[in-house]
Short mmCIF file of C-alpha atoms in Angstrom, two decimals:
data_model
loop_
_atom_site.label_atom_id
_atom_site.label_comp_id
_atom_site.label_asym_id
_atom_site.label_seq_id
_atom_site.Cartn_x
_atom_site.Cartn_y
_atom_site.Cartn_z
CA UNK A 1 -30.86 14.52 18.55
CA UNK A 2 -31.75 13.93 14.90
CA UNK A 3 -34.86 12.10 13.52
CA UNK A 4 -32.92 8.53 13.95
CA UNK A 5 -31.92 9.41 17.60
CA UNK A 6 -28.24 10.16 16.72
CA UNK A 7 -26.74 12.46 19.35
CA UNK A 8 -25.75 15.81 17.84
CA UNK A 9 -23.18 16.81 20.89
CA UNK A 10 -19.98 14.76 20.77
CA UNK A 11 -17.53 14.10 23.54
CA UNK A 12 -14.33 16.14 23.84
CA UNK A 13 -11.52 15.01 21.65
CA UNK A 14 -8.66 13.38 23.79
CA UNK A 15 -6.12 15.40 21.74
CA UNK A 16 -3.15 15.17 24.15
CA UNK A 17 -3.47 11.52 24.73
CA UNK A 18 -3.83 10.77 20.99
CA UNK A 19 -1.07 13.04 20.06
CA UNK A 20 1.27 11.29 22.59
CA UNK A 21 0.47 7.73 21.13
CA UNK A 22 1.05 9.34 17.55
CA UNK A 23 4.26 10.72 18.65
CA UNK A 24 5.58 7.33 20.06
CA UNK A 25 4.57 5.73 16.67
CA UNK A 26 6.39 8.49 14.87
CA UNK A 27 9.46 7.97 17.00
CA UNK A 28 9.59 4.19 16.45
CA UNK A 29 8.93 4.42 12.70
CA UNK A 30 11.67 7.27 12.21
CA UNK A 31 14.27 5.63 14.21
CA UNK A 32 13.78 2.38 12.37
CA UNK A 33 13.12 3.57 8.81
CA UNK A 34 16.72 3.41 7.71
CA UNK A 35 17.85 0.30 9.33
CA UNK A 36 17.36 -2.17 6.39
CA UNK A 37 16.76 -0.54 2.98
CA UNK A 38 14.48 0.20 0.12
CA UNK A 39 11.61 -2.28 -0.57
CA UNK A 40 11.44 -3.04 -4.32
CA UNK A 41 8.32 -1.29 -4.82
CA UNK A 42 9.91 1.89 -3.39
CA UNK A 43 12.78 1.78 -5.83
CA UNK A 44 9.92 1.63 -8.57
CA UNK A 45 8.05 4.39 -7.13
CA UNK A 46 11.30 6.58 -7.15
CA UNK A 47 11.93 5.69 -10.67
CA UNK A 48 8.30 6.41 -11.52
CA UNK A 49 8.55 9.68 -9.71
CA UNK A 50 11.41 10.85 -12.12
CA UNK A 51 9.06 10.12 -14.99
CA UNK A 52 5.81 12.05 -13.93
CA UNK A 53 2.64 11.07 -15.64
CA UNK A 54 -1.06 11.01 -14.89
CA UNK A 55 -0.92 7.32 -14.86
CA UNK A 56 1.12 4.21 -15.14
CA UNK A 57 0.46 0.77 -16.37
CA UNK A 58 0.01 -0.62 -12.96
CA UNK A 59 -1.14 2.24 -10.91
CA UNK A 60 -2.44 5.77 -10.73
CA UNK A 61 0.23 8.75 -10.14
CA UNK A 62 -0.40 9.64 -6.36
CA UNK A 63 2.36 7.33 -4.76
CA UNK A 64 5.05 8.14 -7.23
CA UNK A 65 4.42 11.79 -6.84
CA UNK A 66 4.53 11.44 -2.96
CA UNK A 67 7.84 9.60 -3.28
CA UNK A 68 9.20 12.40 -5.31
CA UNK A 69 7.96 15.03 -2.98
CA UNK A 70 9.06 13.27 0.23
CA UNK A 71 12.78 12.93 -1.16
CA UNK A 72 12.74 16.28 -2.52
CA UNK A 73 11.74 17.76 0.93
CA UNK A 74 13.20 15.23 3.34
CA UNK A 75 16.38 14.05 1.46
CA UNK A 76 17.13 11.36 -1.22
CA UNK A 77 17.50 8.58 1.15
CA UNK A 78 15.60 5.73 2.66
CA UNK A 79 14.45 7.78 5.62
CA UNK A 80 13.54 10.81 3.44
CA UNK A 81 11.47 8.67 1.33
CA UNK A 82 9.57 7.33 4.07
CA UNK A 83 8.60 10.35 6.07
CA UNK A 84 5.52 10.78 4.16
CA UNK A 85 4.44 7.19 4.84
CA UNK A 86 5.06 8.02 8.46
CA UNK A 87 2.92 11.12 8.37
CA UNK A 88 0.05 9.10 6.70
CA UNK A 89 0.36 6.58 9.29
CA UNK A 90 0.03 9.25 12.06
CA UNK A 91 -3.05 10.70 10.41
CA UNK A 92 -4.69 7.35 10.41
CA UNK A 93 -4.36 7.23 14.01
CA UNK A 94 -6.17 10.39 14.49
CA UNK A 95 -8.94 9.68 12.12
CA UNK A 96 -9.63 6.46 13.81
CA UNK A 97 -10.05 8.29 17.15
CA UNK A 98 -12.25 10.66 15.44
CA UNK A 99 -14.36 7.88 14.31
CA UNK A 100 -14.65 6.65 17.84
CA UNK A 101 -15.70 10.24 19.03
CA UNK A 102 -18.16 10.52 16.12
CA UNK A 103 -19.97 7.26 17.60
CA UNK A 104 -20.15 8.76 21.12
CA UNK A 105 -16.88 7.26 22.50
CA UNK A 106 -15.25 9.48 25.08
CA UNK A 107 -11.71 9.71 26.30
CA UNK A 108 -10.95 6.08 27.14
CA UNK A 109 -12.49 4.59 23.97
CA UNK A 110 -10.53 7.15 21.84
CA UNK A 111 -7.31 6.25 23.58
CA UNK A 112 -7.97 2.53 23.11
CA UNK A 113 -8.78 2.98 19.38
CA UNK A 114 -5.62 5.15 18.47
CA UNK A 115 -3.44 2.78 20.67
CA UNK A 116 -4.81 -0.36 18.68
CA UNK A 117 -4.53 1.26 15.48
CA UNK A 118 -0.96 2.77 16.13
CA UNK A 119 0.13 -0.94 17.11
CA UNK A 120 -1.56 -2.81 14.31
CA UNK A 121 0.53 -4.54 11.98
CA UNK A 122 -0.80 -3.06 8.68
CA UNK A 123 -0.46 0.44 9.90
CA UNK A 124 3.08 -0.11 11.03
CA UNK A 125 3.85 -1.66 7.66
CA UNK A 126 2.12 1.27 5.73
CA UNK A 127 3.91 3.84 7.95
CA UNK A 128 7.21 2.20 7.65
CA UNK A 129 7.47 1.63 3.84
CA UNK A 130 5.83 3.91 1.31
CA UNK A 131 3.35 2.22 -0.83
CA UNK A 132 -0.15 2.54 -2.08
CA UNK A 133 -1.51 0.86 1.13
CA UNK A 134 0.12 3.98 2.90
CA UNK A 135 -2.38 6.36 1.41
CA UNK A 136 -5.16 3.74 0.67
CA UNK A 137 -5.67 2.91 4.49
CA UNK A 138 -5.95 6.65 5.39
CA UNK A 139 -8.42 7.27 2.43
CA UNK A 140 -10.64 4.39 3.39
CA UNK A 141 -10.61 5.30 7.09
CA UNK A 142 -11.41 8.92 6.19
CA UNK A 143 -14.13 8.00 3.93
CA UNK A 144 -15.51 5.89 6.79
CA UNK A 145 -15.39 9.04 9.10
CA UNK A 146 -17.11 11.37 6.72
CA UNK A 147 -19.89 8.66 5.96
CA UNK A 148 -20.48 8.18 9.61
CA UNK A 149 -20.58 11.92 10.00
CA UNK A 150 -23.20 12.24 7.05
CA UNK A 151 -25.35 9.66 8.61
CA UNK A 152 -25.29 11.19 12.08
CA UNK A 153 -25.74 14.61 11.07
CA UNK A 154 -27.83 14.03 7.83
CA UNK A 155 -26.13 17.00 6.40
CA UNK A 156 -25.95 16.27 2.67
CA UNK A 157 -23.11 18.75 2.15
CA UNK A 158 -20.65 16.33 3.41
CA UNK A 159 -21.06 14.55 0.13
CA UNK A 160 -18.80 17.29 -1.47
CA UNK A 161 -15.99 16.31 1.10
CA UNK A 162 -16.42 12.68 0.61
CA UNK A 163 -16.35 13.12 -3.26
CA UNK A 164 -13.18 15.07 -2.86
CA UNK A 165 -11.41 12.38 -0.87
CA UNK A 166 -12.71 9.62 -2.91
CA UNK A 167 -11.19 11.45 -6.05
CA UNK A 168 -7.92 11.76 -4.28
CA UNK A 169 -8.12 8.20 -3.27
CA UNK A 170 -8.77 7.33 -6.96
CA UNK A 171 -5.53 8.81 -7.79
CA UNK A 172 -3.79 6.47 -5.51
CA UNK A 173 -5.95 3.26 -6.16
CA UNK A 174 -8.92 2.57 -8.23
CA UNK A 175 -10.35 0.42 -5.45
CA UNK A 176 -11.77 3.26 -3.63
CA UNK A 177 -14.67 3.32 -6.00
CA UNK A 178 -15.95 -0.15 -4.85
CA UNK A 179 -15.78 1.37 -1.18
CA UNK A 180 -18.06 4.40 -2.42
CA UNK A 181 -20.40 1.95 -4.31
CA UNK A 182 -20.71 -0.42 -1.20
CA UNK A 183 -21.57 2.45 1.08
CA UNK A 184 -24.16 3.76 -1.07
CA UNK A 185 -25.67 0.34 -1.91
CA UNK A 186 -25.82 -0.45 1.99
CA UNK A 187 -27.30 2.97 2.68
CA UNK A 188 -29.97 2.35 -0.08
CA UNK A 189 -30.70 -1.09 1.45
CA UNK A 190 -30.81 -0.23 5.14
CA UNK A 191 -31.06 3.63 5.35
CA UNK A 192 -31.36 6.36 6.44
CA UNK A 193 -32.19 6.58 2.65
CA UNK A 194 -33.29 10.30 2.98
CA UNK A 195 -29.55 11.21 2.79
CA UNK A 196 -29.60 9.80 -0.74
CA UNK A 197 -32.25 12.35 -1.61
CA UNK A 198 -30.21 15.36 -2.18
CA UNK A 199 -28.51 17.11 -5.24
CA UNK A 200 -25.28 16.96 -3.06
CA UNK A 201 -24.82 13.34 -3.76
CA UNK A 202 -24.52 14.22 -7.43
CA UNK A 203 -22.17 17.18 -6.60
CA UNK A 204 -19.91 14.78 -4.49
CA UNK A 205 -19.94 12.15 -7.38
CA UNK A 206 -19.20 15.03 -9.95
CA UNK A 207 -16.24 16.25 -7.55
CA UNK A 208 -14.82 12.70 -7.46
CA UNK A 209 -15.00 12.38 -11.24
CA UNK A 210 -13.33 15.72 -11.69
CA UNK A 211 -10.43 14.97 -9.46
CA UNK A 212 -9.94 11.50 -10.91
CA UNK A 213 -10.37 12.48 -14.54
CA UNK A 214 -6.76 13.02 -15.56
CA UNK A 215 -5.88 9.52 -14.65
CA UNK A 216 -8.98 8.25 -16.15
CA UNK A 217 -8.18 10.00 -19.37
CA UNK A 218 -4.63 8.67 -19.23
CA UNK A 219 -5.85 5.02 -18.77
CA UNK A 220 -8.39 5.22 -21.46
CA UNK A 221 -5.77 6.75 -24.00
CA UNK A 222 -3.50 3.93 -23.20
CA UNK A 223 -5.97 1.03 -23.60
CA UNK A 224 -6.80 0.43 -19.78
CA UNK A 225 -3.32 -1.29 -18.96
CA UNK A 226 -4.28 -1.25 -15.21
CA UNK A 227 -7.16 -3.76 -15.98
CA UNK A 228 -4.80 -6.00 -17.79
CA UNK A 229 -2.38 -5.80 -14.66
CA UNK A 230 -5.32 -6.47 -12.14
CA UNK A 231 -6.44 -9.43 -14.38
CA UNK A 232 -2.98 -10.79 -14.12
CA UNK A 233 -2.85 -10.60 -10.41
CA UNK A 234 -6.10 -12.21 -10.19
CA UNK A 235 -4.99 -15.11 -12.33
CA UNK A 236 -1.62 -15.55 -10.56
CA UNK A 237 -2.72 -14.99 -6.97
CA UNK A 238 -6.51 -15.35 -7.06
CA UNK A 239 -6.84 -18.82 -5.55
CA UNK A 240 -4.35 -17.96 -2.65
CA UNK A 241 -6.02 -14.69 -2.02
CA UNK A 242 -9.49 -16.28 -1.78
CA UNK A 243 -8.29 -19.06 0.58
CA UNK A 244 -6.43 -16.47 2.95
CA UNK A 245 -8.86 -13.66 2.82
CA UNK A 246 -11.11 -14.47 5.78
CA UNK A 247 -8.29 -15.74 8.00
CA UNK A 248 -6.08 -12.71 7.18
CA UNK A 249 -8.96 -10.31 8.41
CA UNK A 250 -8.11 -11.73 12.05
CA UNK A 251 -4.34 -11.31 11.62
CA UNK A 252 -3.41 -8.24 9.47
CA UNK A 253 -4.24 -5.76 12.52
CA UNK A 254 -3.56 -8.27 15.26
CA UNK A 255 -5.44 -11.31 16.36
CA UNK A 256 -6.62 -9.80 19.68
CA UNK A 257 -7.91 -6.84 17.90
CA UNK A 258 -10.35 -8.99 16.19
CA UNK A 259 -12.44 -8.59 19.35
CA UNK A 260 -12.67 -4.83 18.70
CA UNK A 261 -13.80 -4.98 15.08
CA UNK A 262 -16.35 -7.67 15.87
CA UNK A 263 -17.82 -5.74 18.67
CA UNK A 264 -17.87 -2.80 16.35
CA UNK A 265 -19.97 -4.86 13.66
CA UNK A 266 -22.28 -6.11 16.58
CA UNK A 267 -22.51 -2.32 17.93
CA UNK A 268 -23.44 -0.80 14.63
CA UNK A 269 -25.98 -3.56 13.85
CA UNK A 270 -27.72 -3.76 17.33
CA UNK A 271 -27.04 -0.87 19.54
CA UNK A 272 -30.05 1.67 19.14
CA UNK A 273 -27.93 4.58 19.93
CA UNK A 274 -25.78 3.98 16.74
CA UNK A 275 -27.83 1.75 14.51
CA UNK A 276 -28.15 4.50 12.06
CA UNK A 277 -24.63 3.63 11.16
CA UNK A 278 -25.44 -0.09 10.44
CA UNK A 279 -24.81 0.37 6.76
CA UNK A 280 -21.06 0.52 7.52
CA UNK A 281 -20.77 -3.10 8.58
CA UNK A 282 -22.93 -4.21 5.71
CA UNK A 283 -20.66 -2.28 3.31
CA UNK A 284 -17.72 -4.28 4.78
CA UNK A 285 -19.68 -7.51 4.17
CA UNK A 286 -20.36 -6.53 0.61
CA UNK A 287 -16.90 -5.78 -0.14
CA UNK A 288 -15.62 -9.16 1.47
CA UNK A 289 -18.01 -10.98 -1.02
CA UNK A 290 -16.62 -8.91 -3.93
CA UNK A 291 -12.88 -9.66 -3.03
CA UNK A 292 -13.60 -13.28 -2.63
CA UNK A 293 -15.30 -13.21 -6.05
CA UNK A 294 -12.50 -11.34 -7.78
CA UNK A 295 -9.45 -12.67 -5.80
CA UNK A 296 -8.62 -9.33 -4.10
CA UNK A 297 -5.82 -9.22 -1.77
CA UNK A 298 -6.77 -9.53 1.92
CA UNK A 299 -5.48 -6.09 2.92
CA UNK A 300 -7.55 -4.31 0.42
CA UNK A 301 -10.28 -3.61 3.09
CA UNK A 302 -8.13 -2.97 6.11
CA UNK A 303 -9.23 0.77 5.99
CA UNK A 304 -12.90 -0.18 6.51
CA UNK A 305 -11.73 -2.67 9.17
CA UNK A 306 -10.30 0.11 10.93
CA UNK A 307 -13.47 1.85 11.06
CA UNK A 308 -15.22 -1.22 12.68
CA UNK A 309 -12.48 -1.40 15.20
CA UNK A 310 -12.99 2.29 16.06
CA UNK A 311 -16.67 1.34 16.51
CA UNK A 312 -16.05 -1.34 18.85
CA UNK A 313 -13.70 0.41 21.15
CA UNK A 314 -16.46 1.77 23.48
CA UNK A 315 -18.19 -1.51 24.26
CA UNK A 316 -15.01 -3.52 24.65
CA UNK A 317 -13.57 -0.88 27.18
CA UNK A 318 -16.80 -0.73 29.01
CA UNK A 319 -16.82 -4.59 29.37
CA UNK A 320 -13.27 -4.80 30.57
CA UNK A 321 -13.82 -1.89 33.03
CA UNK A 322 -16.89 -3.47 34.46
CA UNK A 323 -14.94 -6.66 35.06
CA UNK A 324 -11.80 -5.13 36.24
CA UNK A 325 -9.88 -6.21 33.33
CA UNK A 326 -8.46 -2.92 32.08
CA UNK A 327 -4.90 -4.03 33.04
CA UNK A 328 -5.36 -7.24 30.88
CA UNK A 329 -6.50 -5.01 28.08
CA UNK A 330 -3.42 -2.83 28.44
CA UNK A 331 -1.20 -5.84 28.56
CA UNK A 332 -2.77 -7.23 25.33
CA UNK A 333 -2.04 -3.94 23.55
CA UNK A 334 1.54 -4.04 24.82
CA UNK A 335 2.26 -7.47 23.74
CA UNK A 336 0.60 -7.03 20.23
CA UNK A 337 2.71 -3.89 19.78
CA UNK A 338 5.94 -5.69 20.44
CA UNK A 339 5.07 -8.77 18.25
CA UNK A 340 3.79 -6.75 15.37
CA UNK A 341 6.85 -4.66 15.58
CA UNK A 342 9.23 -7.66 15.40
CA UNK A 343 7.14 -9.04 12.42
CA UNK A 344 6.59 -5.69 10.49
CA UNK A 345 9.61 -3.45 11.40
CA UNK A 346 13.34 -3.84 11.04
CA UNK A 347 13.93 -4.71 14.49
CA UNK A 348 15.98 -7.86 14.13
CA UNK A 349 19.60 -8.03 12.92
CA UNK A 350 19.74 -8.73 8.96
CA UNK A 351 21.20 -12.17 9.75
CA UNK A 352 18.03 -13.01 11.65
CA UNK A 353 15.25 -11.82 9.19
CA UNK A 354 14.63 -15.35 7.97
CA UNK A 355 12.96 -15.71 11.45
CA UNK A 356 10.09 -13.53 10.35
CA UNK A 357 10.35 -13.89 6.61
CA UNK A 358 7.91 -16.68 6.47
CA UNK A 359 5.23 -14.42 8.05
CA UNK A 360 6.24 -11.15 6.53
CA UNK A 361 8.31 -11.54 3.27
CA UNK A 362 8.35 -7.74 2.86
CA UNK A 363 10.99 -7.78 5.62
CA UNK A 364 13.61 -9.64 3.43
CA UNK A 365 12.77 -7.67 0.25
CA UNK A 366 14.49 -4.60 2.05
CA UNK A 367 17.77 -6.28 2.18
CA UNK A 368 20.46 -6.92 -0.56
CA UNK A 369 19.90 -4.19 -3.15
CA UNK A 370 23.29 -2.44 -2.62
CA UNK A 371 24.89 -5.93 -3.04
CA UNK A 372 23.06 -6.61 -6.14
CA UNK A 373 24.33 -3.27 -7.66
CA UNK A 374 27.78 -4.12 -6.48
CA UNK A 375 27.62 -7.34 -8.45
CA UNK A 376 26.21 -5.64 -11.48
CA UNK A 377 29.09 -3.13 -11.17
CA UNK A 378 31.81 -5.73 -11.08
CA UNK A 379 30.32 -7.34 -14.22
CA UNK A 380 30.51 -3.85 -15.88
CA UNK A 381 34.07 -3.28 -15.02
CA UNK A 382 34.77 -6.59 -16.73
CA UNK A 383 33.45 -5.06 -20.14
CA UNK A 384 36.21 -3.48 -22.24
CA UNK A 385 36.04 0.39 -21.91
CA UNK A 386 35.81 0.51 -25.63
CA UNK A 387 32.52 -1.42 -25.68
CA UNK A 388 30.79 0.30 -22.84
CA UNK A 389 29.51 3.17 -24.95
CA UNK A 390 27.01 0.67 -26.68
CA UNK A 391 26.40 -1.59 -23.60
CA UNK A 392 23.00 -1.75 -21.98
CA UNK A 393 21.92 -2.87 -18.49
CA UNK A 394 18.75 -4.84 -18.88
CA UNK A 395 16.93 -6.23 -15.71
CA UNK A 396 13.89 -8.76 -15.40
CA UNK A 397 11.91 -6.59 -12.86
CA UNK A 398 11.40 -3.04 -11.81
CA UNK A 399 13.17 -3.52 -8.40
CA UNK A 400 16.38 -4.53 -10.07
CA UNK A 401 16.16 -1.61 -12.59
CA UNK A 402 15.34 0.72 -9.60
CA UNK A 403 18.20 -0.47 -7.75
CA UNK A 404 20.70 0.07 -10.49
CA UNK A 405 19.17 3.61 -11.23
CA UNK A 406 19.47 4.44 -7.36
CA UNK A 407 22.75 3.09 -6.51
CA UNK A 408 24.43 2.66 -9.93
CA UNK A 409 25.65 6.30 -10.34
CA UNK A 410 27.93 5.67 -7.39
CA UNK A 411 29.72 2.97 -9.35
CA UNK A 412 29.51 4.83 -12.74
CA UNK A 413 26.77 2.67 -14.12
CA UNK A 414 24.44 3.89 -16.78
CA UNK A 415 20.67 3.87 -16.40
CA UNK A 416 18.98 0.35 -16.46
CA UNK A 417 16.29 -0.77 -18.76
CA UNK A 418 13.57 -3.31 -18.12
CA UNK A 419 10.33 -4.61 -19.74
CA UNK A 420 8.63 -4.79 -16.47
CA UNK A 421 5.58 -2.64 -15.81
CA UNK A 422 5.96 1.06 -16.62
CA UNK A 423 9.85 0.54 -17.07
CA UNK A 424 8.83 -0.66 -20.54
CA UNK A 425 7.40 2.68 -21.48
CA UNK A 426 10.67 4.49 -20.42
CA UNK A 427 12.57 2.34 -23.03
CA UNK A 428 13.79 1.03 -25.28
CA UNK A 429 17.35 1.76 -25.62
CA UNK A 430 18.44 3.46 -28.89
CA UNK A 431 19.03 0.91 -31.64
CA UNK A 432 22.58 1.85 -31.68
CA UNK A 433 23.17 0.49 -28.31
CA UNK A 434 24.22 -2.98 -29.90
CA UNK A 435 25.81 -4.57 -26.85
CA UNK A 436 27.03 -6.05 -24.92
CA UNK A 437 24.08 -6.56 -22.63
CA UNK A 438 24.39 -7.21 -18.85
CA UNK A 439 21.27 -9.25 -18.24
CA UNK A 440 19.93 -9.39 -14.57
CA UNK A 441 17.38 -12.39 -14.33
CA UNK A 442 15.98 -14.67 -11.90
CA UNK A 443 17.47 -18.30 -11.82
CA UNK A 444 14.40 -19.74 -12.85
CA UNK A 445 13.70 -17.47 -15.77
CA UNK A 446 16.42 -18.26 -18.14
CA UNK A 447 13.91 -18.12 -21.08
CA UNK A 448 14.56 -14.56 -21.27
CA UNK A 449 17.77 -15.21 -22.89
CA UNK A 450 16.02 -16.29 -25.84
CA UNK A 451 15.72 -12.53 -26.65
CA UNK A 452 19.44 -12.06 -26.71
CA UNK A 453 22.55 -13.63 -28.29
CA UNK A 454 25.26 -15.60 -26.82
CA UNK A 455 24.48 -15.26 -23.15
CA UNK A 456 26.68 -16.54 -20.62
CA UNK A 457 26.25 -16.48 -16.83
CA UNK A 458 29.10 -14.74 -15.09
CA UNK A 459 27.93 -13.82 -11.54
CA UNK A 460 25.27 -14.48 -8.89
CA UNK A 461 23.87 -11.94 -6.27
CA UNK A 462 24.68 -12.70 -2.58
CA UNK A 463 23.17 -10.35 -0.05
CA UNK A 464 25.69 -11.33 2.33
CA UNK A 465 23.37 -12.01 5.26
CA UNK A 466 21.84 -15.30 4.17
CA UNK A 467 18.34 -13.69 3.75
CA UNK A 468 16.11 -15.90 1.59
CA UNK A 469 14.42 -13.05 -0.44
CA UNK A 470 13.56 -12.81 -4.19
CA UNK A 471 16.81 -11.41 -5.25
CA UNK A 472 19.07 -13.95 -3.49
CA UNK A 473 20.92 -16.07 -6.11
CA UNK A 474 19.75 -13.53 -8.99
CA UNK A 475 21.93 -14.30 -12.11
CA UNK A 476 23.88 -11.76 -13.88
CA UNK A 477 24.79 -12.90 -17.38
CA UNK A 478 26.61 -11.07 -20.33
CA UNK A 479 25.11 -11.44 -23.69
CA UNK A 480 26.59 -10.19 -27.10
CA UNK A 481 23.65 -8.21 -27.88
CA UNK A 482 19.86 -8.23 -28.47
CA UNK A 483 18.30 -10.59 -30.94
CA UNK A 484 17.59 -7.75 -33.40
CA UNK A 485 17.30 -3.96 -32.86
CA UNK A 486 15.87 -2.84 -29.67
CA UNK A 487 12.90 -1.13 -31.30
CA UNK A 488 11.80 -4.71 -32.77
CA UNK A 489 12.47 -6.90 -29.84
CA UNK A 490 11.06 -4.52 -27.27
CA UNK A 491 7.49 -5.49 -27.49
CA UNK A 492 8.49 -9.00 -26.73
CA UNK A 493 10.27 -7.96 -23.60
CA UNK A 494 7.34 -6.07 -22.05
CA UNK A 495 5.69 -7.97 -19.16
CA UNK A 496 3.29 -7.32 -16.29
CA UNK A 497 4.00 -9.94 -13.78
#
């Protein structure tokens, strides 16, 4: 025992059972990964991976790098892209079980934790589609595990590992800094404060800063564009995020799993055996306040919610076992798994996706990209061959441009250009590309045509399945050319939202 009464000997790790649960998750994700298609963000990550940099206007470099690595190793396909997301989800399941073990939970609680995490909606989403949450959830859970290990053992050398993980997380999303600050603040407030009195803390901060330095330098030399993007997100969605933040905490894993993380909060705050970890739920509370103040998205703190869930597995399982309710607990997990899979994974036929689209619109956003490019290709074919050498395909957002870049070569299409996010940095077209311009825009964004000359709508996108997604009804117009040289009009075409 250490000075705070934390046990130094841990239960055995239920490696076989947790491996079996992770394997089932892997089989489900892999078998469904190619059933619909790319998400718009994935198309953007593919494009960004082809333009390697230490930063982009809206994100650090890690996720585009992972997209490039995954498609290089596992194949340039939807399935190949998503293998790395699957692996990150599996790692999250193992980390969550290790957190339960770190807090004294034996085989049963570890199995409960891994089953709940593997069947939670956010982990399914993050494991199905490659995005910044795929890495972010794992990083937050891993920082939580390492912090608990630090608090339990009071061995300050763990700061070096925590610093490394925070630095890597920073290369994926800057929000991990808020996690680190919240944890340090809560430890300073509640203790054990002695873990702060070590030069290893400074070493950990230095390691994190060193790993994060390249993307920090990139942002600084480009006038911190990510802050502009973050402000825009807050301005556009901040009110809705604030309204939905607290309710979403009870939904994003699964409503019944709220009992687990609430029990985890109670246990860390009240149970003498693990009260040394009480700074973890306090850090979660601090982060909730920050997110409400800034209009952050509800899923930003899911990684820490998983840490609390892992802490609550032991008392919940004990309570159910004492009352002969373990079969009910198993039923709840099975029902949650099925419902979460239907809502988050491509289980339904494409024609039925509207059934769940109101709950999870990301389902519908994976449908219709080949059809959109087919429409663009038909318009391209209508342009006289003699004019194609100076023609440009310009799209309103990065998903449309990414789709043209992914599927367009099969139709003989040139690369697409867009002013959206970092696509703006990969343009403009040469001033000699005087037109015509194939303009791909949303139906309610006709104002973009003011930057072009003599535009006429010639086609509308139909995904063929009746799915009500963002691209359904997208207008394809043909314009004579840009309203001036591309180098002059390009700054007006850049946008972040």
